[in-house]
Coordinates of C-alpha atoms and ligand atoms in Angstrom, one line a residue:
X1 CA 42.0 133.6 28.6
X2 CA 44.4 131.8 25.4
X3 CA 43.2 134.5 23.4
X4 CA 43.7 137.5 25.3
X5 CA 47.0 136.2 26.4
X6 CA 47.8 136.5 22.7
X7 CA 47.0 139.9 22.4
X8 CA 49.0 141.3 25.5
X9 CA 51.8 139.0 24.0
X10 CA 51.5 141.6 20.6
X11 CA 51.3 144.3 22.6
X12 CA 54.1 143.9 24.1
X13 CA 56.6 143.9 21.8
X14 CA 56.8 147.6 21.2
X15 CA 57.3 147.9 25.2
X16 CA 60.2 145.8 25.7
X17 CA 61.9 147.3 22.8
X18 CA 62.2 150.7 24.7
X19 CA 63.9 149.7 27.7
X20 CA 66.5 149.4 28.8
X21 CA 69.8 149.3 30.3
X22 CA 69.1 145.7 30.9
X23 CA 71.5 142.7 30.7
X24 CA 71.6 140.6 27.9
X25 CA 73.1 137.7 29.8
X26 CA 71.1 134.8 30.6
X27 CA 69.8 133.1 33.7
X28 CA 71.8 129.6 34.8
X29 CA 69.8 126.5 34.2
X30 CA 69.4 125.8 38.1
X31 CA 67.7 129.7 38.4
X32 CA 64.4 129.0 39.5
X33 CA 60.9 131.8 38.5
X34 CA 57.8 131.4 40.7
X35 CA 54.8 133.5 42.0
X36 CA 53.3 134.1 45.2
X37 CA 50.1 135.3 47.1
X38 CA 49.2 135.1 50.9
X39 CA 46.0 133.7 52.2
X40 CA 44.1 136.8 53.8
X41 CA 45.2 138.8 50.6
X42 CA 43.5 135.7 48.1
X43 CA 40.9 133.0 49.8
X44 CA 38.2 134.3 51.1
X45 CA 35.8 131.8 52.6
X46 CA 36.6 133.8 55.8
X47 CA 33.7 131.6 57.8
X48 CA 33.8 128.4 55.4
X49 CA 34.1 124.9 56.7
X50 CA 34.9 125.7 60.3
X51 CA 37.6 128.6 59.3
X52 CA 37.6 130.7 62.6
X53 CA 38.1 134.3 62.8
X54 CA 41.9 135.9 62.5
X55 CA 43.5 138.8 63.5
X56 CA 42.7 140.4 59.8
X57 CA 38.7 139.2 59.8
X58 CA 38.2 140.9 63.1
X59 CA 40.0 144.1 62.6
X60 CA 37.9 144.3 59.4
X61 CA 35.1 143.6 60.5
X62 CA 35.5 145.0 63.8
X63 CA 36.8 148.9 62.6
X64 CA 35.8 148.9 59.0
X65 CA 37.7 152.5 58.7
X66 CA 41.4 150.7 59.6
X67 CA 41.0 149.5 55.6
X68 CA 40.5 152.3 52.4
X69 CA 36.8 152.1 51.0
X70 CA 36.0 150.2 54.7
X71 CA 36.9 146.8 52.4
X72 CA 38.3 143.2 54.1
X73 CA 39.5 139.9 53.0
X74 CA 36.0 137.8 53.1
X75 CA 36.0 136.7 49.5
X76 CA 38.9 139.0 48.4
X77 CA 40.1 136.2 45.1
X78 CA 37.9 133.9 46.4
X79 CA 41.2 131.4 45.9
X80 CA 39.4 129.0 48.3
X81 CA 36.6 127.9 45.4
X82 CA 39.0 128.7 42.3
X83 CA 42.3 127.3 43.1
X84 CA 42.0 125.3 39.9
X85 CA 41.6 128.7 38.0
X86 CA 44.5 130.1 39.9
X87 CA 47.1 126.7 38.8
X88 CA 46.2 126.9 35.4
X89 CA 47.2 131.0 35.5
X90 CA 50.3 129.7 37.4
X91 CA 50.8 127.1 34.2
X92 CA 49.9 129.6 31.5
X93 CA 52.6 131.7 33.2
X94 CA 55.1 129.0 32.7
X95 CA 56.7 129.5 36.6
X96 CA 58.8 126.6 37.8
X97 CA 56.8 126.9 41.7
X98 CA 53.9 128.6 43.3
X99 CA 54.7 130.3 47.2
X100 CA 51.6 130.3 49.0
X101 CA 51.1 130.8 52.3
X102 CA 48.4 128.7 54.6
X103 CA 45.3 130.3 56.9
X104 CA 46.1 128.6 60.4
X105 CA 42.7 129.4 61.3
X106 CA 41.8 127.4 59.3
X107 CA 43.9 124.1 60.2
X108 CA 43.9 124.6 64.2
X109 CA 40.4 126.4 64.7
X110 CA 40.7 127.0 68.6
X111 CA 44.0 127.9 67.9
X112 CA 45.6 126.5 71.0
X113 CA 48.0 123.5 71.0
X114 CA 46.4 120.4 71.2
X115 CA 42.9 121.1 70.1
X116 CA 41.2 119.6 66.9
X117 CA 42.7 120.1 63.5
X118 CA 40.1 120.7 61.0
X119 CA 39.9 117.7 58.3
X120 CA 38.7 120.3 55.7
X121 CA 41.0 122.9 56.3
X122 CA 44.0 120.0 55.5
X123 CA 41.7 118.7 52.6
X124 CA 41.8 122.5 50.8
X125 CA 45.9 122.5 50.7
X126 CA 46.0 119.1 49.8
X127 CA 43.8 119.9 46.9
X128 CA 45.6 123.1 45.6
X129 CA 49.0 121.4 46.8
X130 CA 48.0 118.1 44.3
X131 CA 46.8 120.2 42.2
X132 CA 50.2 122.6 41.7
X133 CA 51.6 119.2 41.6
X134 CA 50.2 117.7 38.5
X135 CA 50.4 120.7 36.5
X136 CA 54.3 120.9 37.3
X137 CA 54.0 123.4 39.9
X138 CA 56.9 122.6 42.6
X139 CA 54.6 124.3 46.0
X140 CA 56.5 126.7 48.3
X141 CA 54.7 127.0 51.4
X142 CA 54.8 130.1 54.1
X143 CA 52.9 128.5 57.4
X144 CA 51.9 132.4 58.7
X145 CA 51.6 135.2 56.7
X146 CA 50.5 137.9 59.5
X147 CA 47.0 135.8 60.0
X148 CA 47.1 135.3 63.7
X149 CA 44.3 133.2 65.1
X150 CA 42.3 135.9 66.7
X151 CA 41.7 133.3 70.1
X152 CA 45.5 134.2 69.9
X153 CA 45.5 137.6 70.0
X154 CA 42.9 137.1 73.0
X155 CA 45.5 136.0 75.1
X156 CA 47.8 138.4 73.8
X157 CA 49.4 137.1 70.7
X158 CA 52.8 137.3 69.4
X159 CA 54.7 139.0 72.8
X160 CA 52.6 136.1 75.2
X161 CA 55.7 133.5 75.6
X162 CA 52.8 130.4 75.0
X163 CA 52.4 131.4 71.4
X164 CA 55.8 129.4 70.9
X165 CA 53.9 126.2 72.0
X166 CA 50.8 127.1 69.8
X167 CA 52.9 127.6 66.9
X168 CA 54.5 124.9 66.9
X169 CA 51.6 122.7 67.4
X170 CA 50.3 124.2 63.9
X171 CA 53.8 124.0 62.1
X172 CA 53.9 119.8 62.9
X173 CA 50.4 119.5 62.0
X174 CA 51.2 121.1 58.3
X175 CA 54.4 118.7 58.2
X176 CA 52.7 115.7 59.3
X177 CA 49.2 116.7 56.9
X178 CA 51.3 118.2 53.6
X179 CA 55.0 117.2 54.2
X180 CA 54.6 114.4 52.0
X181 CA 53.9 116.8 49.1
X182 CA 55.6 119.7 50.5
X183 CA 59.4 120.2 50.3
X184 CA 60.3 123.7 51.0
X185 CA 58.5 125.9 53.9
X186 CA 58.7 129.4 54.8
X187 CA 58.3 129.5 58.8
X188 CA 57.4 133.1 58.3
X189 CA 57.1 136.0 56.3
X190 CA 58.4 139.3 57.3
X191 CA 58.5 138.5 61.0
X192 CA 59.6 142.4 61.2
X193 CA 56.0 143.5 59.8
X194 CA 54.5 141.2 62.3
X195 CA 56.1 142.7 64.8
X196 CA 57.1 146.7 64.4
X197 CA 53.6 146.9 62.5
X198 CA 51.2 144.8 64.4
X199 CA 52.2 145.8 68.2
X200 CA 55.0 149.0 67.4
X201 CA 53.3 151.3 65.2
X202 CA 49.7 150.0 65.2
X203 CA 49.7 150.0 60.6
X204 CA 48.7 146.4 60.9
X205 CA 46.7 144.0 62.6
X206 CA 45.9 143.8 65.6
X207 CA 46.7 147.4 65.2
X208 CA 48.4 147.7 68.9
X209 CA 51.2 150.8 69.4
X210 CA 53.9 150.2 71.7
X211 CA 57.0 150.1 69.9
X212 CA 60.0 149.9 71.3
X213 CA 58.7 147.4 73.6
X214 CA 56.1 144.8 72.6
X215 CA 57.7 144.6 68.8
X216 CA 60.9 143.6 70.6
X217 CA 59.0 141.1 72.7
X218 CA 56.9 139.9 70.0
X219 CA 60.4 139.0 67.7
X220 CA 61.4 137.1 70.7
X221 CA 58.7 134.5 71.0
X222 CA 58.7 134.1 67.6
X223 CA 62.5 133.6 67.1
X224 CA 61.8 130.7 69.2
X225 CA 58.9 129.2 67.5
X226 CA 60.7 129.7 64.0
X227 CA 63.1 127.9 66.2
X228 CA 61.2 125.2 67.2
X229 CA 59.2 124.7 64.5
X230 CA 62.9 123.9 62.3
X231 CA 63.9 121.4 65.4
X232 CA 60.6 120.0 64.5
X233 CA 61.4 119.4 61.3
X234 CA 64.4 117.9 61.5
X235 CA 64.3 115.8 64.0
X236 CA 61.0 114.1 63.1
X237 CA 60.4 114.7 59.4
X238 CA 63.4 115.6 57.7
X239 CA 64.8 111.6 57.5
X240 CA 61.6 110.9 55.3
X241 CA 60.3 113.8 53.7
X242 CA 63.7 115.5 52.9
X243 CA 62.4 119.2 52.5
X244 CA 64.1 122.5 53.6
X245 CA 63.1 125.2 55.9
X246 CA 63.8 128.9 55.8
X247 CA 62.8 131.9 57.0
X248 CA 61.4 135.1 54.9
X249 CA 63.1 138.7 55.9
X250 CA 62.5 141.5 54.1
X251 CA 64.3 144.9 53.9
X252 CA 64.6 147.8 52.2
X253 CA 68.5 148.8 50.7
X254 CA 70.1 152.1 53.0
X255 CA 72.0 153.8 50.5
X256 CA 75.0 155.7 52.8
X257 CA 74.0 160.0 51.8
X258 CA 78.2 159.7 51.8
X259 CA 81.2 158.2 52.3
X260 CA 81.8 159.3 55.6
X261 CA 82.1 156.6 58.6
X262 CA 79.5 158.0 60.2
X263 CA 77.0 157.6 57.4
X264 CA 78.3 154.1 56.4
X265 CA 77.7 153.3 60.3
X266 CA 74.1 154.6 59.8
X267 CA 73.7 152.3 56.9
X268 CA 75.0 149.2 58.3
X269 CA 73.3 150.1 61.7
X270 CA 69.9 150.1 59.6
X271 CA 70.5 147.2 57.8
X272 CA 71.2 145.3 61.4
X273 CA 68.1 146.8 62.4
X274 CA 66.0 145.9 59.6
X275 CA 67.3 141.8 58.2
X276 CA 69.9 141.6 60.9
X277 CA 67.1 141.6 63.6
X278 CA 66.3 138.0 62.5
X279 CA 68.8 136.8 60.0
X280 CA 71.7 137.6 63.1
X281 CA 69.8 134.9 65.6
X282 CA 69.4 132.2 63.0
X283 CA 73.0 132.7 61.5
X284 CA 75.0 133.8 64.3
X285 CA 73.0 133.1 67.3
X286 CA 71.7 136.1 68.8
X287 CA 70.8 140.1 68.2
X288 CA 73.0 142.0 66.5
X289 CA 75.6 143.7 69.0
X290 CA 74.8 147.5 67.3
X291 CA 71.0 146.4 68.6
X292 CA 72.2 144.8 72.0
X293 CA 74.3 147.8 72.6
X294 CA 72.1 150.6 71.9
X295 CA 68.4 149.2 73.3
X296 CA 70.5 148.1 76.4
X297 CA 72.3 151.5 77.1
X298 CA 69.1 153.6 76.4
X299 CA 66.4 151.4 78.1
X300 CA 68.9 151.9 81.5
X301 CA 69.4 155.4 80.7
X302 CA 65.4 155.4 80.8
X303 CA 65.1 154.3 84.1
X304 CA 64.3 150.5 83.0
X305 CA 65.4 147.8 85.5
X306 CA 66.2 145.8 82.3
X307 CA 66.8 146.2 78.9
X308 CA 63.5 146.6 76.8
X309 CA 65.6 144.4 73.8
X310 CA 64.9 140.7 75.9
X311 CA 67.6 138.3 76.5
X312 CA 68.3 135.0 75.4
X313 CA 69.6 132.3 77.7
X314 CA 72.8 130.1 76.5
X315 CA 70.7 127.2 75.8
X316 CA 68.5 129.6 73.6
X317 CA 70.8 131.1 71.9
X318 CA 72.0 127.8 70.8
X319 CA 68.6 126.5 70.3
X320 CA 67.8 129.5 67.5
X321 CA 71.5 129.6 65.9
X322 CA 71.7 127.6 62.5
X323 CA 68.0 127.2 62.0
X324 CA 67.8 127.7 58.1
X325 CA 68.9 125.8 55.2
X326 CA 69.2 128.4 53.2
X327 CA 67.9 132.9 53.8
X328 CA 65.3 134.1 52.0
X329 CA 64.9 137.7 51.3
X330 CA 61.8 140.1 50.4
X331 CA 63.1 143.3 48.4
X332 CA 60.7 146.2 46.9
X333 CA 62.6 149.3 47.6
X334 CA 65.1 151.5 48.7
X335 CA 66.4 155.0 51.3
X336 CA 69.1 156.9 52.2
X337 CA 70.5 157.3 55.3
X338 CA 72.3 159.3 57.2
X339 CA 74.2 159.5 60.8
X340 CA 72.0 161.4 63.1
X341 CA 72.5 163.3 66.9
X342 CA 70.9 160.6 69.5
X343 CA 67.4 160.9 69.9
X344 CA 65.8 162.6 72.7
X345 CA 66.4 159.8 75.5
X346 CA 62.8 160.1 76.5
X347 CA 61.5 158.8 73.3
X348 CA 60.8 155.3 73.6
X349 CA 60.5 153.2 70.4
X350 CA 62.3 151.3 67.6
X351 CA 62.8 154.5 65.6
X352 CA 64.9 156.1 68.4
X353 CA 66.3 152.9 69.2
X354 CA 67.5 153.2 65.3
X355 CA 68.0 156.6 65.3
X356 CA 69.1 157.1 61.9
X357 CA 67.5 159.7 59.1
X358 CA 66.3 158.2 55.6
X359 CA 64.4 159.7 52.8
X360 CA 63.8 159.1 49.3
X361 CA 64.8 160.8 46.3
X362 CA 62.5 163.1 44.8
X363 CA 63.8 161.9 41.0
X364 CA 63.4 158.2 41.9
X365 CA 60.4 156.5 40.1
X366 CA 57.4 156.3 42.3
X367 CA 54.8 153.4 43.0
X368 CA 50.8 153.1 43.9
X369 CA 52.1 152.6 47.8
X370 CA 54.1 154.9 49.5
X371 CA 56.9 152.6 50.6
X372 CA 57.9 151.4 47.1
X373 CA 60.4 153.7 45.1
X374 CA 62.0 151.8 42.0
X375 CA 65.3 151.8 42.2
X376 CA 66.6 148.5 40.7
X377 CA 70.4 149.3 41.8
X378 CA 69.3 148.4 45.4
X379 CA 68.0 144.9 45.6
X380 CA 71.6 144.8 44.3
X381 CA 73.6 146.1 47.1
X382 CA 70.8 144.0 49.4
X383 CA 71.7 141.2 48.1
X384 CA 75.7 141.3 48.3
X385 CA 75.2 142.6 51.9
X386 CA 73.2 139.4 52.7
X387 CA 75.9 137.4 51.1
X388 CA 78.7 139.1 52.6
X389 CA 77.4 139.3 56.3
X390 CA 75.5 135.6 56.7
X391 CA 78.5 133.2 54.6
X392 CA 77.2 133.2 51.1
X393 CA 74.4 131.1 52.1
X394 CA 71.8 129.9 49.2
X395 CA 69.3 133.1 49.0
X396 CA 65.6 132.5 47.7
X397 CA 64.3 136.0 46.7
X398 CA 60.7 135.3 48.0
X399 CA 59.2 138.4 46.7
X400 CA 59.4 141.8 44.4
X401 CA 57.6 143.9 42.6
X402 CA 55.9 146.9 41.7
X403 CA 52.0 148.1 42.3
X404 CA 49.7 150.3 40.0
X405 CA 46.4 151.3 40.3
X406 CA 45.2 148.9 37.8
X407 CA 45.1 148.1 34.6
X408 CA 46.2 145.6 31.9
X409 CA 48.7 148.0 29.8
X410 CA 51.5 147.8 33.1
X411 CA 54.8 149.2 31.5
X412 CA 55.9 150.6 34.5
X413 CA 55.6 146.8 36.0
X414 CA 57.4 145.2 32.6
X415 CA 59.9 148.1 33.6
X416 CA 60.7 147.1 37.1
X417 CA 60.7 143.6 36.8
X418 CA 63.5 143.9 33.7
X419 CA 65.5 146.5 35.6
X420 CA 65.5 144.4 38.9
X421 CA 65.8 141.0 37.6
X422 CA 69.0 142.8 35.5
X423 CA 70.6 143.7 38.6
X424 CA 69.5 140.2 40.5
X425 CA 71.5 138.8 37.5
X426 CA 74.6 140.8 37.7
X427 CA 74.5 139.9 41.0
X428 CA 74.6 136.1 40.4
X429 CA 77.2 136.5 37.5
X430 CA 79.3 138.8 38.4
X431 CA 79.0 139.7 42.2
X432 CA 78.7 135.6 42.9
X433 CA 75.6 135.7 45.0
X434 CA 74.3 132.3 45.0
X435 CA 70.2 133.9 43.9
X436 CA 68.3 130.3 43.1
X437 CA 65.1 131.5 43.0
X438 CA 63.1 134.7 42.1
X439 CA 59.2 135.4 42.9
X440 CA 57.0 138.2 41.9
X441 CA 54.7 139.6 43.9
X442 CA 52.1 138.8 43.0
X443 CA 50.5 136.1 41.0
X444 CA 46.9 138.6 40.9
X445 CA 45.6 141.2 42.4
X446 CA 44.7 140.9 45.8
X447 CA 43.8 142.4 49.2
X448 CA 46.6 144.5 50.1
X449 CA 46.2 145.2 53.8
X450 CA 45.4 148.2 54.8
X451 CA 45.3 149.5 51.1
X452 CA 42.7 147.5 50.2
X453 CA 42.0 146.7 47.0
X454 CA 42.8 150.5 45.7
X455 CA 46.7 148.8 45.5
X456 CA 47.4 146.0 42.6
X457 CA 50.6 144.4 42.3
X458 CA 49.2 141.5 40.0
X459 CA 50.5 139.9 36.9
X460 CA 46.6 139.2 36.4
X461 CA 43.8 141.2 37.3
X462 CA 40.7 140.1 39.5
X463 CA 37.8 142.5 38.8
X464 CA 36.3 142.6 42.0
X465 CA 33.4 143.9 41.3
X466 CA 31.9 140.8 39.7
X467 CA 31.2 138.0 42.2
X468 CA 33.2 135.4 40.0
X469 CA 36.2 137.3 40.1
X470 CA 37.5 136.8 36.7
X471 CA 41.1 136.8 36.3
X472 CA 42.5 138.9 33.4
X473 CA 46.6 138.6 32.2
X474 CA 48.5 141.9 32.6
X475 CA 51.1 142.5 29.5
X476 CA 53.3 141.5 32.3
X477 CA 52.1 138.0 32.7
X478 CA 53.4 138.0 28.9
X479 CA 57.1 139.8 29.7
X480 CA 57.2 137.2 32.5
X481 CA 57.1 134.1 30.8
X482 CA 59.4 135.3 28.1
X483 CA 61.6 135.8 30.6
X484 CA 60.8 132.5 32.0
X485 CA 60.9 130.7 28.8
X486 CA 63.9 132.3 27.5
X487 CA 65.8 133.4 30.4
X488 CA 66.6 136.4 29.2
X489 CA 64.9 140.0 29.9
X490 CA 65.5 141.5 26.7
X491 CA 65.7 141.0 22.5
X492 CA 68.9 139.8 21.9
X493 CA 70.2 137.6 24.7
X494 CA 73.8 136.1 24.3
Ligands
NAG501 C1 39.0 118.7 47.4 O1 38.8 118.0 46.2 C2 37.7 117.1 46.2 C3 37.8 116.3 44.9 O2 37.8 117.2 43.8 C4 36.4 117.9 46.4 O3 35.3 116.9 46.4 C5 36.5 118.6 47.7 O4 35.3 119.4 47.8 C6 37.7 119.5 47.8 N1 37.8 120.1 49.1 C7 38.1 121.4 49.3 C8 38.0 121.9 50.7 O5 38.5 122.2 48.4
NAG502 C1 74.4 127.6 46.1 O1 74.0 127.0 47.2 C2 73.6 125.6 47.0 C3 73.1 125.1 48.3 O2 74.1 125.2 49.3 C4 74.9 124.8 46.5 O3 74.5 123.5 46.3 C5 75.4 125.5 45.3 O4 76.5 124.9 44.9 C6 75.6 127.0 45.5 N1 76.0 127.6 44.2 C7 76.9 128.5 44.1 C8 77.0 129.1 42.7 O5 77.6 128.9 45.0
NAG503 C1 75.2 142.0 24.8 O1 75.8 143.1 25.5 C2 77.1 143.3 25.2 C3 77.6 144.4 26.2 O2 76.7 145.5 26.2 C4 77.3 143.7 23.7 O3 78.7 143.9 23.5 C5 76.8 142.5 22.9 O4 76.9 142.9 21.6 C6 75.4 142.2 23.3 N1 74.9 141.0 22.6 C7 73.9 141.0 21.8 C8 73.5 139.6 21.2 O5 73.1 141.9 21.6

C-alpha cells in the first residue's frame, strides 16, 4: 500500500499545480481533519454474531430492484473483519479522528428497550474504538446512521411515539459500553433524510410515501429522543466521561435567483425548511415560525382538524431547547431559489408545504449522483448562515465531498476538496465562523444507498469484486494528507 501511496504522491504534483483560485492561507492549529463512513455503507457481517436484521438488510433483500445492479450492504467493506486495515488507512492518511457511525442492530438485537445487549456487538466498537485509539485516532461516533432495527419498523418506526424510549435505551447502552473511550457523539445523522426520505418520498428505507405527514411525525419523535438521549448524557455521564454531544444536519446552500424580497424570503424559507427544521428546536426551542405558520394555515385550509406539523407541549419545548454542545453541519451542494404562487392547496406534502422553485445551473460542475453540483462558493454562504442564525455556536463540518465513478486518477475530487476547503477557510479567517473540524466523505468506497456501489466518494478504493476487498489510495488520499500535514491546500502557503 507504502508503495503505491508513493506513486499517487508523484502523480499528483502536476494536478495541484493547475488549480486554482485557492487560498494560500493556512489552517489554525486547533483546525481539526478527519474521515468518515457509516455502518450499512462499510461492515457487512449483516447476520454475524447475533446482528439482527435492519431497515436496509430487509429492503435489500426483500425488493432487490429498490438498489442499482439489485446489490445490498451484506459484506459491502467488509469493515467488520478489517477494521485493522481500515485504522492503518486512517493513519497513513494522517487525519487527527475517524467519524463512524454504530449498527444498533447490532448492540440491542430485539431492538426494544430493555431487552439483551449483545456482548459482541459492544466487543466489535471496543475493538475498532481501541484500536483508532492507539494509532492516534481521536473516534467520533454517530449512534444511527438511517439503520433502523427492522423489529422497529414493525411497529412502525420513526412516527410510533415509543421509538423515543427504544432510542434511548440504545444511546445509554453505547455511553455506559464506549463512553469511557468515546468523547464526542453524533445523536444522528441527517435526521431530515431519515425522515422526508424514509416515510415522505419513499428514496430510502423503509421506502414508505406519505410526505407531508409521517416525515413531520417522524422529526417529532426523534427531536425527542435526540432530546433525551443528550439529558441522558448529561445527567448521568457527562461528570465522569466529559464528552460532547451534537447533532448532524445537513443542507444544501439556496442561492436567492435575485435580490428581490420575495426571492430572499424563498431562500431563507428553504433554509428554515431544510437545517432550520432541527437546528430551530435544539437552538431556539421549537419549529421554525415560517414552518409553524405555513403547515398550520394549509393543513386547516385542507380540512385537517389539526395541523399536520405536530405540537410541542411547554415542558417539551423546554425539554429539546439547548440540547447541543456545539452544531454540526453536512454540506455537498447547492440551488437556486425562487419565490413561487402557493401551491395547489390540495397538494399535500413537504414540497407544497415549502413551496419554493430551485434548479441548478446548467454551467455548474456536475457529480456521479444527481444531487451533488460543485459549487465551492456555497458551503460558504451555509456556513455564515448557520453562524449568523444559531449564535456563532462551534460548528463541526461532519461531511463533504465529491463522487466519481471510480478510479484512482480523481482530479475532479482533488478539485473539490481544494476549492471547498478554500472557502471553509475564508470562512474561518475572514467571515469568523468558528469551523473546528472538517470530514470527507468518505474514508473508501462504500455502499451508497440506493446507488449502490455504481457511486464512489472514497479517498481509497475497495474493489468489490474480490472477496478481500482490497483497499487502494486515490491521488486524493495523497492531496489530503498534504493538506493535513501542511495545512495548506496549495504550493506556496504563507
Ligand atoms: C476483538 O478483539 C479480540 C482481540 O484481538 C478478538 O479476539 C475478538 O475476536 C475481537 N472481536 C470482534 C467482534 O471483533
Ligand atoms: C469556538 O468555540 C469554542 C467552543 O465554544 C470556543 O472554545 C472557541 O473559543 C471558539 N473559537 C472562536 C474563534 O470563536
Ligand atoms: C498568497 O496570496 C496573496 C494574495 O493572492 C499573494 O499576494 C501572496 O504573494 C501569496 N503568497 C505566496 C507565498 O504565494
Amino acid at each position: 500500500m507504502a508503495y503505491k501511496f508513493l506513486i499517487s504522491t508523484l502523480l499528483l504534483v502536476a494536478v495541484v499545480k493547475e488549480a486554482t483560485s485557492a487560498t494560500n492561507l493556512t489552517f489554525p492549529d486547533y483546525f481539526k481533519f478527519g474521515a468518515a463512513t457509516a455502518s450499512y455503507q462499510v461492515e457487512g457481517a449483516w447476520d454475524e454474531d447475533d446482528k439482527s436484521e435492519n431497515i436496509w438488510d430487509h429492503i435489500t433483500h426483500a425488493t432487490p430492484t429498490y438498489v442499482d445492479e439489485n446489490d445490498n450492504g451484506d459484506i459491502a467493506c467488509d469493515s467488520y473483519h478489517k477494521y485493522k486495515e481500515d485504522v492503518a488507512m486512517l493513519k497513513e492518511l494522517g487525519v487527527d479522528y475517524y467519524r463512524y457511525s454504530i449498527s444498533w442492530s447490532r448492540i440491542v438485537p430485539h431492538g426494544l428497550a430493555g431487552t439483551p445487549i449483545n456482548p459482541v456487538g459492544i466487543e466489535y466498537y471496543r475493538n475498532l474504538t481501541q484500536e483508532l485509539l492507539d494509532n492516534g485516532i481521536e473516534p467520533l461516533v454517530t449512534i444511527f446512521h438511517w439503520d433502523t432495527p427492522e423489529i422497529l419498523q414493525d411497529i412502525g418506526g420513526w412516527p410510533n411515539p415509543e421509538l423515543e424510549e427504544h432510542y434511548a435505551y440504545y444511546a445509554r447502552t453505547l455511553f455506559e459500553e464506549l463512553g469511557d473511550l468515546v468523547k464526542l457523539w453524533l445523536t444522528f445523522n441527517e435526521p431530515k433524510q431519515t425522515c422526508m426520505q424514509g416515510y415522505g418520498d419513499g428514496e430510502k428505507a423503509p421506502g414508505i410515501k406519505a410526505s407531508g405527514v409521517a416525515d413531520y411525525k417522524c422529526t417529532h419523535v426523534l427531536l425527542k429522543a435526540h432530546a433525551k438521549a443528550y439529558h441522558i448524557y448529561d445527567e448521568e455521564f457527562r461528570a465522569t466521561q466529559n464528552g460532547r454531544v451534537g447533532m448532524v444536519i445537513d443542507t444544501e446552500w439556496f442561492e436567492p435567483a435575485s435580490g428581490s424580497d420575495q426571492d430572499l424570503e424563498a431562500s431563507e424559507r428553504a433554509l428554515q425548511f431544510t437545517y432550520g427544521w432541527y437546528a430551530n428546536p435544539i437552538v431556539n426551542g421549537n419549529y421554525p415560525q415560517v414552518m409553524i405558520d405555513r403547515i398550520d394555515a394549509r393543513s386547516e385550509e385542507q380540512g385537517y382538524p389539526e395541523s399536520r406539523l405536530p405540537k410541542f407541549t411547554d415542558e417539551e419545548l423546554e425539554y429539546i431547547q439547548g440540547t447541543y454542545d456545539f452544531l454540526a453541519v453536512n454540506q455537498y451542494s447547492t440551488s437556486y431559489v425562487e419565490w413561487q404562487e402557493e401551491a395547489d392547496i390540495n397538494v399535500i406534502s413537504y414540497g407544497s408545504d415549502l413551496n419554493v422553485h430551485t434548479w441548478t445551473d446548467d454551467s455548474w460542475e456536475s457529480s456521479a449522483s444527481d444531487w451533488l453540483k460543485v459549487v465551492p462558493w456555497g458551503i460558504r454562504k451555509v456556513l455564515n448562515w448557520v453562524s449568523k442564525t444559531y449564535k456563532n455556536p462551534e460548528i463541526f463540518i461532519t461531511e463533504n465531498g465529491y463522487s466519481d465513478a471510480g478510479g484512482l486518477e480523481d482530479d475532479r475530487r482533488i478539485n473539490y476538496y481544494t476549492e471547498y476547503l478554500s472557502n471553509i477557510l475564508e470562512a474561518v479567517l475572514e467571515d469568523g465562523v468558528n469551523v473546528t473540524r472538517y470530514t470527507a466523505w468518505s474514508l473508501m468506497d462504500n455502499f451508497e444507498w440506493t446507488d449502490g456501489y455504481t457511486v464512489k466518494f472514497g479517498l481509497y478504493s475497495v474493489d468489490f469484486d474480490d472477496p478481500e476487498r482490497p483497499r487502494t489510495p486515490k491521488q486524493s488520499a495523497a492531496y489530503y494528507t498534504k493538506v493535513i500535514t501542511t495545512r495548506c491546500l496549495v504550493d506556496t502557503c504563507e
